[in-house]
Amino acid sequence: MFDAPVDAWYVWLGVAIASLVVFGVAAELPTTPPPDATRAVNTVDSVAGCEYTATAEQPLSAREIKLDSRGLGLRGKGGTAHAAFVSDSVVPVGSVDGSKRDTRLRRVLNGTPPDVVFDSPTDFDSAIRDEQNHRAEWMGADSTLRIRCVSWGSRCDVGLVNGHKPNRSPHSSRCSLSVSDS
């Protein structure tokens, strides 16, 4: 008695609208999972907490990365993921155009011994403190996260991490890190 007749125009209009809503929701669902920030953080922690000089690379699958001394965030097609470092000796390495200090830390990350790049352990410590205190911002991510554990002077077992593309991102004017994500 209260049923709508199937041949009524408003029934067909309602079915059409409901179908469009269902299609819209299905089309907006992510087709890929978010990048794996936990795996990247585990790799960083395993190298940063080492007793000897060690290096590692972790593939990344993110479009952008946010990296500081406490943790990292990865942003990709499937969403955003964050994870915190267990190690307290992680130092994100940037490369600001014209900055001698950031360029020197990048050289150490790339394999040059710190005593070749820096004049003294105090100079090395100063560069590390400066980088640990920078404000993290979202930047374009490289395809690989690079980590190197370095010891020199009073700083033992410092984990240098690079995760942004060498080119400056439009999202940041502070630094650029080399990171890759897969």
Tab-separated table of C-alpha atoms in Angstrom:
chain	number	residue	atom	x	y	z
A	1	MET	CA	0.000	0.000	0.000
A	2	PHE	CA	2.883	2.381	0.722
A	3	ASP	CA	5.164	1.017	-2.022
A	4	ALA	CA	6.228	3.281	-4.878
A	5	PRO	CA	5.291	2.096	-8.328
A	6	VAL	CA	8.351	0.860	-10.245
A	7	ASP	CA	7.406	2.838	-13.344
A	8	ALA	CA	7.386	6.162	-11.457
A	9	TRP	CA	10.029	8.628	-12.664
A	10	TYR	CA	11.255	9.480	-9.168
A	11	VAL	CA	12.135	5.838	-8.456
A	12	TRP	CA	14.375	5.711	-11.526
A	13	LEU	CA	15.925	9.059	-10.634
A	14	GLY	CA	16.706	7.794	-7.114
A	15	VAL	CA	18.276	4.582	-8.454
A	16	ALA	CA	20.411	6.599	-10.902
A	17	ILE	CA	21.628	8.956	-8.153
A	18	ALA	CA	22.408	6.033	-5.817
A	19	SER	CA	24.388	4.338	-8.595
A	20	LEU	CA	26.434	7.489	-9.211
A	21	VAL	CA	27.206	7.803	-5.504
A	22	VAL	CA	28.387	4.178	-5.284
A	23	PHE	CA	30.543	4.621	-8.406
A	24	GLY	CA	32.043	7.853	-7.028
A	25	VAL	CA	32.985	6.211	-3.737
A	26	ALA	CA	34.553	3.226	-5.509
A	27	ALA	CA	36.524	5.477	-7.873
A	28	GLU	CA	37.996	7.487	-4.962
A	29	LEU	CA	39.330	4.476	-3.031
A	30	PRO	CA	43.154	4.272	-3.162
A	31	THR	CA	44.449	1.632	-5.544
A	32	THR	CA	47.792	1.265	-3.760
A	33	PRO	CA	48.742	1.038	-0.084
A	34	PRO	CA	50.526	3.960	1.595
A	35	PRO	CA	54.344	3.866	1.580
A	36	ASP	CA	55.937	1.651	4.234
A	37	ALA	CA	57.392	4.126	6.745
A	38	THR	CA	57.929	1.437	9.393
A	39	ARG	CA	60.272	-0.560	7.164
A	40	ALA	CA	62.304	2.575	6.383
A	41	VAL	CA	62.533	3.505	10.081
A	42	ASN	CA	63.613	-0.035	11.002
A	43	THR	CA	66.445	0.197	8.468
A	44	VAL	CA	67.545	3.592	9.822
A	45	ASP	CA	67.448	2.340	13.434
A	46	SER	CA	69.462	-0.781	12.595
A	47	VAL	CA	72.253	1.325	11.072
A	48	ALA	CA	72.102	4.355	13.401
A	49	GLY	CA	72.480	2.153	16.472
A	50	CYS	CA	75.546	0.333	15.201
A	51	GLU	CA	78.894	0.135	16.962
A	52	TYR	CA	80.954	0.310	13.770
A	53	THR	CA	80.778	2.251	10.521
A	54	ALA	CA	77.873	0.865	8.533
A	55	THR	CA	75.770	1.876	5.546
A	56	ALA	CA	72.409	0.858	4.161
A	57	GLU	CA	69.947	1.807	1.454
A	58	GLN	CA	66.207	1.338	1.680
A	59	PRO	CA	64.071	1.576	-1.462
A	60	LEU	CA	61.112	3.949	-1.144
A	61	SER	CA	57.821	4.244	-2.997
A	62	ALA	CA	56.838	7.713	-1.881
A	63	ARG	CA	56.406	10.953	-3.769
A	64	GLU	CA	57.310	13.083	-0.749
A	65	ILE	CA	59.211	12.633	2.491
A	66	LYS	CA	59.333	14.521	5.767
A	67	LEU	CA	62.469	13.672	7.720
A	68	ASP	CA	63.776	14.936	11.053
A	69	SER	CA	65.805	13.510	13.938
A	70	ARG	CA	62.695	11.978	15.585
A	71	GLY	CA	61.138	10.128	12.641
A	72	LEU	CA	59.944	10.259	9.074
A	73	GLY	CA	56.775	10.582	7.098
A	74	LEU	CA	56.174	9.239	3.605
A	75	ARG	CA	53.433	10.463	1.272
A	76	GLY	CA	52.410	8.611	-1.889
A	77	LYS	CA	49.422	7.740	-4.070
A	78	GLY	CA	48.005	5.431	-1.418
A	79	GLY	CA	48.178	7.909	1.432
A	80	THR	CA	50.566	9.059	4.136
A	81	ALA	CA	52.466	6.992	6.709
A	82	HIS	CA	54.565	8.117	9.690
A	83	ALA	CA	56.971	6.265	11.977
A	84	ALA	CA	59.306	7.321	14.798
A	85	PHE	CA	62.963	6.382	15.205
A	86	VAL	CA	64.006	4.374	18.267
A	87	SER	CA	67.586	5.621	17.980
A	88	ASP	CA	68.287	9.112	19.281
A	89	SER	CA	71.390	9.547	17.120
A	90	VAL	CA	69.682	10.055	13.744
A	91	VAL	CA	70.789	13.140	11.799
A	92	PRO	CA	68.873	14.102	8.632
A	93	VAL	CA	71.339	15.418	6.067
A	94	GLY	CA	70.274	18.310	3.886
A	95	SER	CA	71.932	20.218	1.072
A	96	VAL	CA	70.970	23.849	0.945
A	97	ASP	CA	72.386	25.737	-2.022
A	98	GLY	CA	75.507	27.586	-0.891
A	99	SER	CA	75.661	25.956	2.548
A	100	LYS	CA	79.135	24.588	3.232
A	101	ARG	CA	78.075	22.666	6.352
A	102	ASP	CA	75.218	20.750	4.722
A	103	THR	CA	77.376	19.912	1.733
A	104	ARG	CA	80.066	18.534	4.049
A	105	LEU	CA	77.646	16.260	5.910
A	106	ARG	CA	76.366	14.994	2.569
A	107	ARG	CA	79.955	14.127	1.590
A	108	VAL	CA	80.330	12.137	4.822
A	109	LEU	CA	77.050	10.355	4.100
A	110	ASN	CA	78.371	9.520	0.623
A	111	GLY	CA	81.432	7.795	2.138
A	112	THR	CA	84.126	10.411	2.725
A	113	PRO	CA	85.635	10.052	6.222
A	114	PRO	CA	84.616	12.914	8.542
A	115	ASP	CA	88.254	13.780	9.361
A	116	VAL	CA	88.833	14.554	5.665
A	117	VAL	CA	85.741	16.780	5.379
A	118	PHE	CA	85.758	18.581	8.767
A	119	ASP	CA	88.595	20.456	10.453
A	120	SER	CA	87.915	18.996	13.894
A	121	PRO	CA	85.489	16.787	15.825
A	122	THR	CA	84.025	20.003	17.281
A	123	ASP	CA	83.224	21.268	13.780
A	124	PHE	CA	81.606	17.896	13.010
A	125	ASP	CA	79.547	18.062	16.239
A	126	SER	CA	78.418	21.590	15.373
A	127	ALA	CA	77.230	20.523	11.922
A	128	ILE	CA	75.345	17.592	13.456
A	129	ARG	CA	73.619	19.784	16.063
A	130	ASP	CA	72.588	22.280	13.372
A	131	GLU	CA	71.021	19.538	11.247
A	132	GLN	CA	69.265	17.867	14.182
A	133	ASN	CA	67.534	21.139	15.017
A	134	HIS	CA	66.149	21.948	11.572
A	135	ARG	CA	62.392	22.035	11.015
A	136	ALA	CA	61.211	19.177	8.821
A	137	GLU	CA	59.048	19.952	5.793
A	138	TRP	CA	57.510	17.829	3.054
A	139	MET	CA	59.904	17.516	0.110
A	140	GLY	CA	60.172	15.429	-3.040
A	141	ALA	CA	61.390	11.907	-2.253
A	142	ASP	CA	64.148	10.106	-4.095
A	143	SER	CA	63.891	6.385	-4.848
A	144	THR	CA	66.292	5.344	-2.061
A	145	LEU	CA	66.752	6.221	1.591
A	146	ARG	CA	70.466	6.263	2.379
A	147	ILE	CA	71.864	5.760	5.876
A	148	ARG	CA	75.436	5.772	7.189
A	149	CYS	CA	76.640	5.293	10.756
A	150	VAL	CA	79.727	7.397	11.517
A	151	SER	CA	81.869	7.815	14.657
A	152	TRP	CA	84.390	10.601	15.234
A	153	GLY	CA	85.308	12.634	18.275
A	154	SER	CA	82.781	12.860	21.112
A	155	ARG	CA	79.962	11.884	18.740
A	156	CYS	CA	79.768	8.115	18.598
A	157	ASP	CA	77.496	6.176	16.319
A	158	VAL	CA	75.775	9.070	14.535
A	159	GLY	CA	73.362	7.871	11.867
A	160	LEU	CA	73.348	10.225	8.873
A	161	VAL	CA	70.184	9.885	6.777
A	162	ASN	CA	69.415	11.406	3.389
A	163	GLY	CA	65.949	11.121	1.903
A	164	HIS	CA	65.075	13.995	-0.446
A	165	LYS	CA	65.769	14.558	-4.096
A	166	PRO	CA	68.845	16.650	-4.838
A	167	ASN	CA	66.728	19.335	-6.496
A	168	ARG	CA	64.835	21.730	-4.269
A	169	SER	CA	61.173	20.978	-3.781
A	170	PRO	CA	58.574	23.696	-4.273
A	171	HIS	CA	57.277	22.759	-0.808
A	172	SER	CA	60.458	23.767	1.006
A	173	SER	CA	63.216	26.305	0.938
A	174	ARG	CA	65.223	24.708	3.783
A	175	CYS	CA	66.887	21.521	2.602
A	176	SER	CA	66.956	18.661	0.148
A	177	LEU	CA	67.451	15.017	1.146
A	178	SER	CA	68.144	11.855	-0.856
A	179	VAL	CA	65.612	9.148	-0.138
A	180	SER	CA	64.207	6.397	-2.227
A	181	ASP	CA	61.036	4.479	-1.542
A	182	SER	CA	59.739	1.272	-3.106
